[in-house]
XYZ file of C-alpha atoms in Angstrom:
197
model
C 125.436 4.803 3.931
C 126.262 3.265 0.677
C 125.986 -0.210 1.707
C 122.756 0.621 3.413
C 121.505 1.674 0.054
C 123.102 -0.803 -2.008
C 121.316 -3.298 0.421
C 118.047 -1.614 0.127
C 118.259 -1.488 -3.452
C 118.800 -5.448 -3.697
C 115.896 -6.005 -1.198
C 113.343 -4.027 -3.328
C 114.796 -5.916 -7.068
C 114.203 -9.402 -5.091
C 110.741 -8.142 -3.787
C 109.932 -7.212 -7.160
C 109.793 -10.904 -8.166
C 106.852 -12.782 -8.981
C 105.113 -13.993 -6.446
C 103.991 -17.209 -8.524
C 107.895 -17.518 -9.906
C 106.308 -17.490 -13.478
C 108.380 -15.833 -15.644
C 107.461 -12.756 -17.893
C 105.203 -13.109 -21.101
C 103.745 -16.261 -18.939
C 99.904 -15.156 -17.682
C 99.261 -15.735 -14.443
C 97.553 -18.413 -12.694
C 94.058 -16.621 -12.068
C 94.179 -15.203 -15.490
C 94.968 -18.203 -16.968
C 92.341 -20.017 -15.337
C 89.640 -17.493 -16.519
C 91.056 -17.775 -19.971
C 91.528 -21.376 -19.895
C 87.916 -22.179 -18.921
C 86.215 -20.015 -21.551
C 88.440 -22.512 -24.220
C 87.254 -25.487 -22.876
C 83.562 -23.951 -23.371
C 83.861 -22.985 -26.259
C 85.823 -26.418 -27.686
C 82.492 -27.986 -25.772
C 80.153 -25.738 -27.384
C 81.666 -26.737 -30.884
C 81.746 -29.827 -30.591
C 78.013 -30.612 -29.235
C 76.661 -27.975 -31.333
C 78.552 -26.689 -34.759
C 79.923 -29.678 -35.549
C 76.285 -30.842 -36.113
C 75.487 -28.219 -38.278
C 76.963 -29.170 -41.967
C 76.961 -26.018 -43.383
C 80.148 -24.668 -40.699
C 83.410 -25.626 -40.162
C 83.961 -26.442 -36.639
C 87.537 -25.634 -36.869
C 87.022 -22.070 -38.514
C 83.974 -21.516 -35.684
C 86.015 -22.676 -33.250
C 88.664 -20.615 -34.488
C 86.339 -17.673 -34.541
C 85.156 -17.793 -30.580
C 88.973 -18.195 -29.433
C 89.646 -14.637 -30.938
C 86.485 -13.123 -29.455
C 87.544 -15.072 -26.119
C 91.360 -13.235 -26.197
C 89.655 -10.052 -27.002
C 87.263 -10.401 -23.986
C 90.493 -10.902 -21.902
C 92.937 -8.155 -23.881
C 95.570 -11.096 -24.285
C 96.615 -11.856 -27.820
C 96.479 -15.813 -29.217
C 100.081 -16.154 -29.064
C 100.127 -15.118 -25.131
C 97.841 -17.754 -24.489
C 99.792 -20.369 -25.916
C 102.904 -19.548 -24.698
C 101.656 -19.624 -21.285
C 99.668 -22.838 -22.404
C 102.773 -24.613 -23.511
C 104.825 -23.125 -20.098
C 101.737 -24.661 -17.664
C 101.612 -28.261 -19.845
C 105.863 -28.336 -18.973
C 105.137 -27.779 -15.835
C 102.654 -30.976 -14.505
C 102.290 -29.584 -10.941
C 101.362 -26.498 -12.291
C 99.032 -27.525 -14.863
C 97.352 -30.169 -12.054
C 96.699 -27.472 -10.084
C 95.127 -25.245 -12.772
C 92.802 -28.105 -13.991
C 91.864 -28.948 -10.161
C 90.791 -25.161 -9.580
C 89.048 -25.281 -13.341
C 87.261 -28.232 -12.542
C 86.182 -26.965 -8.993
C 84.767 -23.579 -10.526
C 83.035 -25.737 -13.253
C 81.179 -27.958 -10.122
C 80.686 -24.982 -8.269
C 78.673 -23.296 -11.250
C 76.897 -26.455 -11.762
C 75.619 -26.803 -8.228
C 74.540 -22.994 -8.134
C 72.511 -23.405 -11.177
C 70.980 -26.967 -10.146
C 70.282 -25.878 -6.838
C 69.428 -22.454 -7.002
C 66.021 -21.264 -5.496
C 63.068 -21.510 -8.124
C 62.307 -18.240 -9.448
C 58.931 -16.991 -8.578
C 57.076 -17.053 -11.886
C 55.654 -13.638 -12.924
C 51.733 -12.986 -12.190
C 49.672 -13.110 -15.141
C 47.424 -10.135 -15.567
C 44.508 -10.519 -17.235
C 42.557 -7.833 -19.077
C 39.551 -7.528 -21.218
C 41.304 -4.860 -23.251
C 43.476 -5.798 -25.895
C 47.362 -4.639 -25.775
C 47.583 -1.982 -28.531
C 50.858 -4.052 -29.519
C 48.483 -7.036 -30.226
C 47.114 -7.987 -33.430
C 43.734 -8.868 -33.884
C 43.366 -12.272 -35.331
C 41.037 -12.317 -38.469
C 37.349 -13.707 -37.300
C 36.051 -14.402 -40.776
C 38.223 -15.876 -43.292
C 35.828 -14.280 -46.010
C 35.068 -10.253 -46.504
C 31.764 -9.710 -45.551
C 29.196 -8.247 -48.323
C 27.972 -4.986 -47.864
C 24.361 -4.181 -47.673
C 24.087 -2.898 -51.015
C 25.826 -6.308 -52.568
C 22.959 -8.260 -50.114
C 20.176 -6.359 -51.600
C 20.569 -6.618 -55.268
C 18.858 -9.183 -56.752
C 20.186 -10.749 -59.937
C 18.312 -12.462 -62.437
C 18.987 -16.602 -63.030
C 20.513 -16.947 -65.991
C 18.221 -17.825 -69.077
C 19.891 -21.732 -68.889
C 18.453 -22.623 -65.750
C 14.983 -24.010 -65.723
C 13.045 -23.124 -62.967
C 11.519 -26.171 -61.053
C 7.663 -26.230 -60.986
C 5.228 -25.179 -58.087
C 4.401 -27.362 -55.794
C 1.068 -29.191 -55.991
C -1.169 -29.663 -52.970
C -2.703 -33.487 -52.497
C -5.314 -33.968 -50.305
C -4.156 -36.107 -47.506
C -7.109 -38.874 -46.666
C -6.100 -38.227 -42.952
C -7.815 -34.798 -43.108
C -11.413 -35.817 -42.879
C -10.693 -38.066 -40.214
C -13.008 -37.433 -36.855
C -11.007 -37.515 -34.240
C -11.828 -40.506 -31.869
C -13.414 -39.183 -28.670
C -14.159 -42.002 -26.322
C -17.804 -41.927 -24.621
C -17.410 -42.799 -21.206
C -14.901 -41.607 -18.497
C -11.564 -43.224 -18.345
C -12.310 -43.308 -14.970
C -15.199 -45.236 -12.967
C -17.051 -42.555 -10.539
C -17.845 -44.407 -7.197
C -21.418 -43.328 -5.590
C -20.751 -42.753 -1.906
C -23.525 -43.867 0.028
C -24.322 -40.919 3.123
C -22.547 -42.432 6.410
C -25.236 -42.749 9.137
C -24.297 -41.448 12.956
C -23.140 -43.879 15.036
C -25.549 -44.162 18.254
């Protein structure tokens, strides 16, 4: 009965192993991957973008994202680089991590390229404004109220008024019209047609 349990007792310690043969304090590979592939991102995303910008450091940003990365994945910076520095010792490992990063990466890229259009949104038109809408201004100037129109104010005393306007008799006006005395056109007598016999 002993040995039975003794034997028992080895077979569940060996079982207990892990199944990758990583040892402890080293993530594993699935983890790792996820991990690994928000770094690269984020390295990418500093790089094409940050670094641009001359009022950041890229190292500090890029510092900045890692954290928020190993608190997405509750895994501290120094778990990461352990395992990081265990994978890069280990070249079959690390080929095989890359290959399944890289195939992930495509995989994304084709879903995104090829994915079916989305249908764009009808536009529904209505004659009544949205009360979130502003109104845009029609007249850049306030418009004078009828009082302000009616008032009538004197010109000042510097202004000279410009004369009235004097009539001349036009030499046209006495003119008879010309009124010509025969007919534009010629009236033709028609002589009475006779019955033919």
């Amino acid at each position: 009965m002993r040995v039975v349990t003794i034997v028992i007792l080895i077979c569940f310690i060996v079982g207990c192993k892990n199944e990758d043969g990583l040892p402890a304090g080293i993530l594993k590979r699935d983890k790792m991957q996820a991990v690994f592939l928000d770094v690269i991102q984020a390295e990418s995303f500093t790089a094409q973008y940050v670094n641009r910008d001359s009022t950041k450091n890229g190292m500090v940003e890029d510092a900045k994202l890692q954290q928020k990365i190993f608190a997405l994945h509750k895994i501290t910076k120094e778990d990461f680089y352990s395992s990081y520095s265990y994978y890069a010792s280990h070249t079959e490992l690390m080929r095989s991590l890359l290959d399944s990063i890289t195939a992930k990466g495509e995989r994304e890229k084709y879903a995104v390229l090829y994915a079916k259009p989305l249908k764009p949104m009808p536009v529904r038109i209505s004659l009544i404004p949205l009360p979130a809408a502003t109104l845009p201004k029609l007249f850049p100037m306030p418009i004078p109220s009828v009082e302000q129109q009616l008032t009538i104010t004197p010109p000042p005393a510097s202004i000279v008024p410009l004369p009235a306007p004097t009539i001349v008799p036009s030499p046209l006006i006495n003119v008879k019209p010309i009124i010509p005395q025969k007919p534009f056109l010629k009236t033709v007598k028609q002589k009475p047609q006779q019955p033919i016999l």
